[in-house]
Structure formats: C-alpha cells, structure tokens
Coordinates of C-alpha atoms and ligand atoms in Angstrom, one line a residue:
M1 CA 21.4 -1.8 8.7
K2 CA 18.0 -0.2 8.7
V3 CA 15.7 0.2 5.8
M4 CA 14.3 3.7 5.2
K5 CA 11.4 4.1 2.7
F6 CA 10.3 7.5 1.5
G7 CA 7.0 7.9 -0.2
G8 CA 5.9 10.1 -3.1
T9 CA 5.4 13.3 -1.2
S10 CA 8.7 12.9 0.6
V11 CA 10.6 13.0 -2.7
G12 CA 8.0 15.2 -4.4
S13 CA 10.3 18.2 -5.1
A14 CA 14.0 19.2 -5.1
E15 CA 13.5 20.6 -1.6
R16 CA 12.0 17.4 -0.3
M17 CA 14.8 15.4 -1.8
K18 CA 17.4 17.6 -0.1
N19 CA 15.5 17.0 3.1
V20 CA 15.6 13.2 2.6
T21 CA 19.4 13.5 2.1
K22 CA 19.7 14.9 5.7
L23 CA 17.5 12.2 7.1
I24 CA 19.4 9.3 5.6
S25 CA 22.9 10.8 6.4
D26 CA 22.8 9.8 10.0
G27 CA 26.3 8.3 10.1
Q28 CA 24.9 4.8 9.8
R29 CA 24.8 2.4 6.9
N30 CA 21.3 2.6 5.5
F31 CA 19.3 0.9 2.8
V32 CA 17.0 3.5 1.2
V33 CA 13.8 2.6 -0.8
L34 CA 12.2 5.4 -2.8
S35 CA 8.8 5.8 -4.4
A36 CA 8.3 7.9 -7.6
M37 CA 7.8 11.6 -7.1
S38 CA 4.2 12.3 -6.2
G39 CA 1.9 12.3 -9.2
T40 CA 4.3 10.5 -11.5
T41 CA 2.8 7.1 -11.3
N42 CA -0.6 8.5 -12.0
S43 CA 0.8 10.3 -15.1
L44 CA 2.5 7.1 -16.2
I45 CA -0.7 5.2 -16.0
E46 CA -2.4 8.0 -18.0
I47 CA 0.3 7.6 -20.7
S48 CA -0.1 3.9 -20.9
D49 CA -4.0 4.3 -21.0
Y50 CA -3.5 6.7 -24.0
Y51 CA -1.3 4.1 -25.8
A52 CA -3.8 1.3 -25.0
K53 CA -6.5 3.4 -26.6
G54 CA -4.3 4.0 -29.7
N55 CA -3.8 7.7 -28.9
K56 CA -0.1 8.3 -29.2
Y57 CA -0.6 12.0 -29.4
G58 CA -2.3 12.0 -25.9
A59 CA 0.5 9.9 -24.5
N60 CA 3.2 12.3 -25.9
S61 CA 1.5 15.3 -24.5
I62 CA 1.6 13.9 -20.9
I63 CA 5.2 12.8 -21.5
N64 CA 6.1 16.4 -22.4
T65 CA 4.4 17.8 -19.3
L66 CA 6.3 15.2 -17.2
R67 CA 9.6 16.1 -18.9
T68 CA 9.1 19.8 -18.1
K69 CA 8.4 19.0 -14.4
Y70 CA 11.5 16.8 -14.1
L71 CA 13.8 19.3 -15.8
K72 CA 12.7 22.0 -13.4
T73 CA 13.4 19.6 -10.4
V74 CA 16.9 18.9 -11.8
D75 CA 17.5 22.6 -12.1
D76 CA 16.5 23.1 -8.5
L77 CA 18.4 20.1 -7.2
F78 CA 21.9 20.0 -8.6
A79 CA 24.6 22.6 -8.1
S80 CA 27.1 21.3 -10.6
E81 CA 26.7 21.6 -14.4
A82 CA 28.3 18.2 -14.9
K83 CA 25.9 16.4 -12.6
R84 CA 23.0 18.2 -14.2
K85 CA 24.1 17.1 -17.7
E86 CA 24.6 13.5 -16.5
I87 CA 21.1 13.3 -15.0
I88 CA 19.4 15.0 -17.9
E89 CA 21.0 12.5 -20.2
K90 CA 19.6 9.7 -18.1
L91 CA 16.1 11.2 -17.8
N92 CA 16.0 12.0 -21.6
G93 CA 16.7 8.3 -22.1
V94 CA 13.7 7.5 -20.0
F95 CA 11.5 10.0 -21.9
S96 CA 12.6 8.8 -25.3
E97 CA 11.8 5.2 -24.2
L98 CA 8.3 6.4 -23.1
M99 CA 7.8 8.0 -26.5
S100 CA 8.9 4.9 -28.3
F101 CA 5.9 2.6 -27.6
S102 CA 3.6 1.7 -30.4
A103 CA 0.0 2.7 -30.0
E104 CA -1.0 -0.1 -32.5
N105 CA 0.5 -3.1 -30.7
F106 CA 0.5 -1.9 -27.1
S107 CA 0.6 -4.8 -24.6
A108 CA 0.0 -5.3 -20.9
E109 CA 3.8 -5.9 -20.6
D110 CA 4.4 -2.4 -22.2
A111 CA 2.1 -0.8 -19.6
K112 CA 4.2 -2.4 -16.8
V113 CA 7.4 -1.1 -18.2
I114 CA 5.9 2.4 -18.5
V115 CA 4.7 2.4 -14.9
S116 CA 8.1 1.3 -13.6
K117 CA 9.8 4.5 -14.8
G118 CA 8.8 6.8 -11.9
E119 CA 10.8 4.9 -9.3
I120 CA 13.7 4.6 -11.8
M121 CA 13.8 8.4 -12.3
S122 CA 13.5 9.3 -8.6
T123 CA 16.2 6.9 -7.5
N124 CA 18.6 8.0 -10.2
M125 CA 18.1 11.6 -9.2
M126 CA 18.6 11.0 -5.5
A127 CA 21.7 8.8 -6.1
L128 CA 23.4 11.3 -8.2
Y129 CA 22.5 14.1 -5.8
L130 CA 24.0 12.1 -3.0
K131 CA 27.1 11.7 -5.0
E132 CA 27.3 15.4 -5.6
Q133 CA 27.1 15.8 -1.8
G134 CA 30.1 13.5 -1.4
V135 CA 28.1 10.5 0.1
K136 CA 29.3 7.0 -0.7
V137 CA 26.2 5.8 -2.4
T138 CA 25.3 2.7 -4.5
L139 CA 22.2 2.6 -6.6
L140 CA 20.9 -1.0 -7.0
S141 CA 18.2 -1.8 -9.6
A142 CA 15.3 -3.5 -7.9
L143 CA 14.8 -5.4 -11.2
Q144 CA 18.0 -7.3 -10.3
F145 CA 16.7 -8.9 -7.1
M146 CA 13.0 -8.1 -6.4
R147 CA 11.1 -11.0 -8.0
L148 CA 7.6 -12.6 -8.0
N149 CA 7.0 -16.3 -8.3
K150 CA 4.5 -18.0 -10.6
D151 CA 1.7 -17.2 -8.1
L152 CA 2.7 -13.5 -8.2
Q153 CA 3.9 -13.7 -4.6
P154 CA 7.4 -12.4 -3.7
D155 CA 10.0 -15.1 -4.3
M156 CA 11.8 -14.6 -0.9
A157 CA 14.6 -17.1 -1.7
Y158 CA 15.4 -15.3 -5.0
I159 CA 15.3 -11.9 -3.3
E160 CA 17.7 -13.0 -0.5
T161 CA 20.2 -14.8 -2.7
H162 CA 20.3 -11.9 -5.3
L163 CA 20.3 -8.9 -2.9
N164 CA 22.8 -9.9 -0.3
P165 CA 25.7 -10.5 -2.7
L166 CA 25.0 -7.1 -4.2
I167 CA 25.4 -5.5 -0.8
E168 CA 28.5 -7.6 0.0
A169 CA 30.1 -6.5 -3.3
H170 CA 30.1 -2.9 -2.0
P171 CA 31.7 -2.9 1.5
D172 CA 32.6 0.8 1.4
T173 CA 29.0 1.9 0.5
Q174 CA 27.3 4.1 3.2
I175 CA 23.9 4.4 1.5
F176 CA 22.3 1.9 -0.8
I177 CA 19.3 3.2 -2.8
T178 CA 16.8 1.2 -4.7
Q179 CA 13.3 1.5 -6.3
G180 CA 10.2 0.7 -4.3
F181 CA 7.2 -0.9 -6.1
I182 CA 8.9 -2.4 -9.1
C183 CA 10.1 -6.0 -9.6
T184 CA 10.3 -8.7 -12.2
N185 CA 7.9 -11.6 -12.6
A186 CA 8.8 -15.3 -12.8
D187 CA 9.6 -14.9 -16.5
G188 CA 12.0 -12.1 -15.7
L189 CA 9.7 -9.4 -17.2
T190 CA 9.1 -6.0 -15.5
D191 CA 6.2 -6.1 -13.0
N192 CA 5.1 -4.3 -9.8
L193 CA 3.8 -4.8 -6.3
Q194 CA 0.6 -2.9 -6.9
R195 CA -0.2 0.7 -6.2
G196 CA 1.4 1.9 -2.9
G197 CA 3.6 -1.2 -3.1
S198 CA 6.9 0.6 -2.1
D199 CA 6.0 -0.1 1.5
Y200 CA 6.0 -3.8 0.6
T201 CA 9.4 -3.5 -1.1
A202 CA 10.8 -2.0 2.1
S203 CA 9.6 -4.8 4.3
L204 CA 10.7 -7.5 1.9
I205 CA 14.2 -6.0 1.8
G206 CA 14.1 -5.6 5.6
V207 CA 13.5 -9.4 5.9
A208 CA 16.0 -10.3 3.2
I209 CA 18.9 -8.3 4.8
H210 CA 17.8 -9.0 8.4
A211 CA 17.5 -5.3 9.0
E212 CA 17.3 -4.1 12.6
E213 CA 14.4 -1.8 11.7
I214 CA 12.1 -0.8 8.8
Q215 CA 11.2 2.9 8.7
I216 CA 8.3 4.1 6.5
W217 CA 8.8 7.9 6.1
T218 CA 5.7 9.8 4.9
D219 CA 3.9 13.1 5.2
I220 CA 2.2 12.5 8.6
D221 CA 3.5 11.7 12.1
G222 CA 2.5 8.0 12.2
M223 CA -0.7 6.0 12.2
H224 CA -3.5 8.3 13.4
N225 CA -6.4 7.0 15.5
N226 CA -8.8 7.8 12.7
D227 CA -8.6 8.8 9.0
P228 CA -7.3 12.4 9.0
R229 CA -8.9 12.9 5.6
F230 CA -12.4 12.6 7.1
V231 CA -12.1 13.4 10.8
K232 CA -10.6 16.5 12.5
D233 CA -8.2 16.4 15.4
T234 CA -7.0 12.8 14.9
Q235 CA -4.0 11.8 17.0
P236 CA -1.0 9.6 16.3
V237 CA -1.0 6.2 17.9
P238 CA 2.4 5.6 19.6
Q239 CA 2.4 1.8 19.4
L240 CA 0.6 -1.0 17.5
S241 CA 1.0 -4.7 17.4
F242 CA 1.7 -6.2 13.9
D243 CA -1.8 -7.7 13.9
E244 CA -3.4 -4.3 14.7
A245 CA -1.4 -2.5 12.1
A246 CA -2.3 -5.2 9.5
E247 CA -6.0 -4.8 10.2
L248 CA -5.8 -1.0 10.0
A249 CA -3.8 -1.1 6.7
Y250 CA -6.1 -3.7 5.2
F251 CA -9.2 -1.8 6.2
G252 CA -8.2 1.5 4.6
A253 CA -5.5 3.3 6.7
K254 CA -3.7 4.5 3.6
I255 CA -0.5 5.3 5.4
L256 CA 0.6 1.7 5.2
H257 CA 0.2 -0.8 2.4
P258 CA -1.7 -3.9 3.7
T259 CA 0.9 -6.4 2.4
C260 CA 3.8 -4.7 4.2
V261 CA 3.1 -5.9 7.7
L262 CA 3.2 -9.7 7.4
P263 CA 6.9 -10.1 6.3
A264 CA 8.1 -7.8 9.1
K265 CA 5.9 -9.6 11.6
F266 CA 7.2 -13.1 10.8
A267 CA 10.8 -11.8 10.8
G268 CA 10.2 -9.9 14.1
I269 CA 11.5 -6.6 12.6
P270 CA 9.9 -3.5 14.1
V271 CA 8.4 -1.1 11.7
K272 CA 8.4 2.7 12.4
L273 CA 6.0 5.2 10.7
L274 CA 7.7 8.6 10.6
N275 CA 7.1 12.0 9.3
T276 CA 9.6 13.6 6.8
M277 CA 8.1 17.1 7.6
D278 CA 8.6 16.6 11.3
P279 CA 11.4 14.1 11.9
Q280 CA 11.5 14.7 15.6
A281 CA 7.9 13.5 16.1
K282 CA 7.7 10.1 17.7
G283 CA 5.4 8.5 15.0
T284 CA 4.2 5.0 15.5
I285 CA 6.1 1.9 16.3
I286 CA 4.8 -1.5 15.2
N287 CA 6.2 -4.4 17.1
N288 CA 5.4 -7.5 19.0
H289 CA 5.2 -5.8 22.4
G290 CA 1.7 -6.3 23.8
C291 CA -0.3 -3.4 25.0
D292 CA -3.3 -4.0 27.2
G293 CA -6.8 -2.9 26.8
G294 CA -8.5 -0.2 24.8
I295 CA -9.4 0.9 21.3
K296 CA -6.4 2.2 19.3
A297 CA -7.7 3.3 16.0
I298 CA -10.5 3.3 13.4
A299 CA -10.2 2.9 9.6
A300 CA -12.6 2.7 6.7
K301 CA -12.5 0.7 3.5
D302 CA -14.5 1.9 0.5
D303 CA -16.1 0.3 -2.6
I304 CA -17.4 -2.7 -0.8
T305 CA -20.2 -4.9 -2.2
A306 CA -22.4 -7.0 0.2
I307 CA -23.9 -10.3 -1.0
K308 CA -26.7 -12.0 0.9
I309 CA -27.9 -15.4 0.2
V310 CA -31.1 -16.6 1.9
S311 CA -32.0 -20.2 1.7
S312 CA -34.5 -22.3 3.5
R313 CA -32.3 -25.3 2.6
M314 CA -29.5 -23.9 4.8
L315 CA -31.6 -24.9 7.8
L316 CA -29.7 -27.7 9.5
A317 CA -27.8 -28.4 6.2
T318 CA -24.2 -29.4 6.7
G319 CA -21.8 -28.3 3.9
F320 CA -23.9 -25.3 2.9
L321 CA -21.2 -22.7 3.7
R322 CA -18.6 -24.9 2.0
K323 CA -20.6 -24.8 -1.2
V324 CA -21.0 -21.0 -1.0
F325 CA -17.3 -20.4 -0.3
E326 CA -16.2 -22.7 -3.1
I327 CA -18.0 -20.5 -5.5
F328 CA -16.0 -17.5 -4.4
E329 CA -12.8 -19.6 -4.5
T330 CA -13.6 -20.7 -8.1
Y331 CA -13.8 -17.1 -9.2
G332 CA -10.7 -16.0 -7.2
T333 CA -12.6 -13.5 -5.2
S334 CA -11.8 -13.1 -1.5
I335 CA -14.4 -12.4 1.2
D336 CA -13.7 -9.7 3.8
M337 CA -16.6 -9.8 6.2
I338 CA -19.1 -12.6 6.9
T339 CA -22.2 -12.9 9.1
T340 CA -24.6 -15.8 9.3
S341 CA -28.1 -16.6 10.5
E342 CA -29.9 -19.9 10.4
V343 CA -31.5 -19.1 7.0
G344 CA -28.9 -16.9 5.4
V345 CA -25.4 -15.7 5.1
S346 CA -24.0 -12.2 4.2
M347 CA -20.6 -11.6 2.8
T348 CA -18.6 -8.7 1.5
I349 CA -16.2 -8.4 -1.4
D350 CA -14.1 -5.6 -2.8
N351 CA -13.3 -7.1 -6.2
T352 CA -16.5 -7.3 -8.3
T353 CA -15.0 -8.4 -11.6
K354 CA -16.6 -11.8 -11.2
L355 CA -19.8 -10.7 -9.4
Q356 CA -22.1 -11.7 -12.1
E357 CA -20.7 -15.3 -12.4
I358 CA -20.7 -15.6 -8.6
T359 CA -24.3 -14.4 -8.3
E360 CA -25.5 -16.9 -11.0
Q361 CA -23.9 -19.8 -9.1
L362 CA -25.2 -18.7 -5.7
R363 CA -28.8 -18.5 -7.1
K364 CA -28.7 -22.3 -7.3
Y365 CA -28.8 -22.3 -3.5
G366 CA -31.2 -19.5 -2.6
T367 CA -32.3 -15.9 -3.2
V368 CA -29.4 -13.5 -3.7
H369 CA -29.4 -9.8 -2.7
I370 CA -26.7 -7.4 -3.7
D371 CA -25.9 -4.1 -1.9
R372 CA -23.3 -1.9 -3.7
D373 CA -21.5 1.2 -2.6
M374 CA -20.9 0.0 1.0
C375 CA -18.1 0.8 3.3
I376 CA -16.5 -1.3 6.1
I377 CA -15.7 0.7 9.3
C378 CA -13.1 -1.2 11.3
V379 CA -12.4 -0.5 15.0
V380 CA -9.0 -1.9 16.1
G381 CA -7.5 -2.4 19.5
D382 CA -7.1 -4.9 22.4
L383 CA -10.7 -6.1 22.4
R384 CA -10.3 -9.4 24.3
M385 CA -13.4 -10.7 26.1
Q386 CA -12.1 -9.7 29.5
N387 CA -12.0 -6.1 28.3
C388 CA -15.7 -6.0 28.2
G389 CA -17.6 -2.8 27.5
Y390 CA -15.9 -1.7 24.3
E391 CA -18.5 -3.3 22.0
S392 CA -21.3 -1.3 23.7
L393 CA -19.3 1.9 23.6
I394 CA -18.8 1.4 19.8
T395 CA -22.4 0.4 19.0
N396 CA -23.7 3.3 21.1
A397 CA -21.5 5.7 19.1
L398 CA -23.1 4.3 15.9
R399 CA -26.7 4.4 17.2
N400 CA -27.8 6.9 14.5
V401 CA -26.0 5.1 11.6
P402 CA -27.9 2.4 9.7
I403 CA -25.8 -0.8 10.0
R404 CA -26.0 -3.6 7.4
M405 CA -23.6 -6.1 9.1
I406 CA -21.5 -6.4 12.3
S407 CA -18.5 -8.7 12.6
Y408 CA -16.9 -9.3 16.0
G409 CA -14.9 -12.2 17.4
G410 CA -13.0 -13.1 14.2
S411 CA -9.9 -11.9 16.1
E412 CA -9.3 -10.2 19.4
H413 CA -8.5 -6.9 18.0
N414 CA -11.2 -6.0 15.4
I415 CA -14.8 -5.1 15.3
S416 CA -16.2 -4.2 11.9
F417 CA -19.4 -2.6 10.7
L418 CA -20.8 -2.4 7.2
V419 CA -22.5 0.9 6.4
H420 CA -23.6 2.8 3.3
K421 CA -20.9 4.9 1.6
E422 CA -22.8 8.1 2.4
D423 CA -22.8 7.3 6.1
K424 CA -19.0 6.7 6.3
Q425 CA -17.9 10.2 7.4
T426 CA -20.7 10.4 10.0
A427 CA -19.8 7.0 11.4
L428 CA -16.0 7.8 11.6
Q429 CA -16.7 11.1 13.3
A430 CA -19.3 9.7 15.7
L431 CA -16.8 6.9 16.7
S432 CA -14.0 9.4 17.3
A433 CA -16.3 11.7 19.3
Q434 CA -17.4 8.8 21.6
I435 CA -14.1 6.9 21.9
F436 CA -11.3 9.4 21.9
K437 CA -13.0 12.3 23.6
Ligands
ADP1 P1 3.3 7.8 0.8 O1 3.2 8.5 -0.5 O2 4.4 8.4 1.6 O3 3.3 6.3 0.7 P2 0.5 7.8 1.4 O4 -0.3 8.8 0.8 O5 0.4 6.4 0.8 O6 2.0 8.2 1.6 O7 0.1 7.6 3.0 C1 0.0 8.8 3.8 C2 -1.4 9.3 3.9 O8 -2.3 8.3 4.5 C3 -1.5 10.5 4.8 O9 -1.2 11.7 4.2 C4 -3.0 10.4 5.2 O10 -3.8 11.3 4.5 C5 -3.4 9.0 4.9 N1 -4.1 8.3 6.0 C6 -5.2 7.6 5.9 N2 -5.5 7.0 7.1 C7 -4.5 7.3 7.9 C8 -4.3 7.1 9.3 N3 -5.1 6.3 10.0 N4 -3.1 7.6 9.9 C9 -2.3 8.3 9.1 N5 -2.5 8.6 7.8 C10 -3.6 8.1 7.2
LIG2 N1 4.7 4.9 -7.1 C1 3.8 3.8 -6.7 C2 2.4 4.4 -6.5 O1 2.2 5.6 -6.7 C3 4.2 3.0 -5.5 C4 4.3 3.7 -4.2 O2 4.3 5.0 -4.2 O3 4.3 3.1 -3.2 O4 1.5 3.6 -6.3
MG3 MG1 1.8 4.9 0.5

C-alpha cells in the first residue's frame, strides 16, 4: 500500500475534493491522509481563542461563518439528496459541539478538541463522497490509533498494534481514509501533532503499515530550490536525500513538516512531493540514493533570536560550554546554530518563552548580548570537503549582506548564515542569482 497525504489547499473546495478522488482511484489499495480544508484550522483556533477570552459571541460568529462555507461545499460536492442529508447531519453535529463549549470554564483540553474538528469534517466529507462514487472506502478515526507517549512523542508500538488490525478487519476496502494532524495523548485525550502535522501523520502511518511509498500531495510541484514566496523563477529539485530534505524542512521549507522526514528515513520508505494541480509533474523524490556534488536548495527560517555570551573566563576553561548548554537544557530550549571563539560563544534559538530565565543564568558566566528578529539562511546540498569551492560561491553571493553568524561543517550538506530579518529576501535572491543562474 502507499500512503497519500493531501494538504489543506488540495481539499480546499468541492472541485479540489473531486480532483483528489481521481488521484486516489488509481486501481491500487491506498491509505489516504487528509488535512482540514484550507483556512479551517485557523478559524478553529480563532474560535478557541474567543472561548478562552470568555467571548462566546465571538466564537459563535466564526462558527456560523464556517458552517455557511461547509454547507456550500456540500452543495457543490454531492449529487444525491440522501448523501447530502447524511453529511449535513454529521457536520451539524460538529457545529453543535463547537457551540457547546463554556466560555467560563474553557480549558486547554477543550481547545485541542476544537482544533481537531477540521480534519474530522474533511475526512467525513471525502469518505461519503467516495461512497457516492461507488468506491470501497473505509474511514478510520486517527483517534483510535495515532497516539503520543508521556514525552509527547509518537508511540510507535501503540500506533502499529492499533492500526494494522483495523486494516486487516477490512480486506475488501480499496481506499482507507484518516485524519492527519490529530491524535490522542498518553491519557487518551485529544491532542495534535502541531501545525502542519498532517505530513507527520502520513510518515508515521507509512512506517506503521510498511508502506512502499509516502506521497505528500500539495499545491506546488515538489521542493523548489528556493522559497517561491520570496524568490522568482525557482525550480523543483528532482531528488533529495533524507538528510537534505530534513535540513530544508527544519530551516523553513514549508512544503514539508520537519518531523516528517525521520520516520521515513529510518524505515527506508521513499517520500514523494507531488502537485495536485499538476499530477503529471515529476515533483521531488526523497530517498537514500546518493547524488554527488552541488548545491540543491536554499531555505530560510524566521523569528530567530541570537544570544552571545562573552567571557574572559572561557579562555582555556574546560567545561564552559557544558555549563552554557545545561542552562538551555534546564529551560527546555533547543539551540539551532552555534559558533565559538576563544572568548565567546553565539547561539540561536527560535523558542523565546524562557529567554529571560536563560539570560539571567548566562550572566553568571559573562556578558550577554541578545539580537532579535534574525533569520537563518540555510544552503543545502552535497557539500563534502572534496567538493571545494561551494563555500566561496555562497559567501561571495552574500557579499553585500551583513552576516551575524556562519555555521559550516556540522554536517556535510548544510551551510547556514544568520542575517537580520530585513535582509532575508535580498539574501535569498542573491543566492539564487549566483548559484542557480
Ligand atoms: P499543504 O497545505 O499542502 O500542507 P503547505 O502550505 O504546508 O501545503 O506547503 C506548500 C507551500 O510551501 C507552497 O505553496 C509554497 O509556498 C511553500 N514553500 C516554501 N518553501 C518551499 C520550497 N522550497 N519548495 C516548495 N514549496 C515551498
Ligand atoms: N490542519 C492542520 C494545520 O493547518 C494540519 C495540517 O494541515 O497539516 O496546521
Ligand atoms: Mg503543510
């Protein structure tokens, strides 16, 4: 079986859902993972924010807008009156539940239940539409098998032992459908895999069912060699190694959720990035096949904070870095980039919730400088030492951009630069102009 995941835009209207039906009906047994219709998760978050602020009226007004949108989609999607009635009943159940929360005692658990409803609605609509089309389809609730452990990591053993029997129980099913993004936690309560997490669902399912391939269908023809939102004339990259794809996803290439690559890598399952608007386009294949030499793509990660600690005591002091890292560990904050000199060390973080506490602790060891609103520019490819010349090509492209940090040598396929947020677009464009001309 292969896993086919469709993102928000790919199921964003009745027309797009009909298009998905064509793509999944390829005569093979497929496991389909769907996101919520585009915009829905944002609306659900707005609803829960209104409840959290005690504003039930605000929540109800967004729910009503959402209901109108869904009823219109149902009208456009279904041909038979009976199926329309059936899905409207189901959706009305969801909207009534959304209306039923209390603005006085609204909890974090309630918020997670609300945000789960987008995927529940899209999968119910698709499954019923497939039934109307005569497809042998089974809708599986992700809440029955997708589970996090106490450390909020996927509980792979639970997922495998709960998902495979569900599949075995339906030998005649042609298409299985389930929700991306949503799961339960170790206490069995509704939770999720973070924004954009449907990609992660797809790769966890791929591993659990030993899929031959994981396909991520989206609105662009694969991983482009630079961020198409900031650079013109970017091109799709035909092949990436798992490590290259992981670096790009982690450093801002939105097409792929960063967590999605590792499970597929360890299970050796190829991941394809494909375009629902242009299914014939080759897209990108991510696999273990090596590909020699050259820069493949550039990505950028926003909202980075740089922390520099300068200490005369660092000179020749063993254990200094350990003490610094322990502070970050204590406050559960991971470091992305790091550069050192004999008297100081610079690090970057993207989660600043504990910045104040971290800064106070670091001050025990030296003078601390903070730079906010920074951006990591990450150049990815086969940058092994024998392929010399790529570093100078890259730094030359960035000769007019002020650079705060450079990191090279942490792996053989990444060179990263820290620049100010306002220089991001110039940096991305300059790199594309120099490297992919
Ligand atoms: P989905 O809703 O299908 O999960 P996303 O919006 O999460 O889709 O990801 C697709 C988007 O990622 C594209 O529309 C594109 O704007 C953006 N993107 C950012 N960087 C890249 C890149 N390097 N290659 C392709 N797409 C990228
Ligand atoms: N619907 C969720 C989101 O918008 C998950 C996803 O689309 O992957 O973040
Ligand atoms: Mg996505």
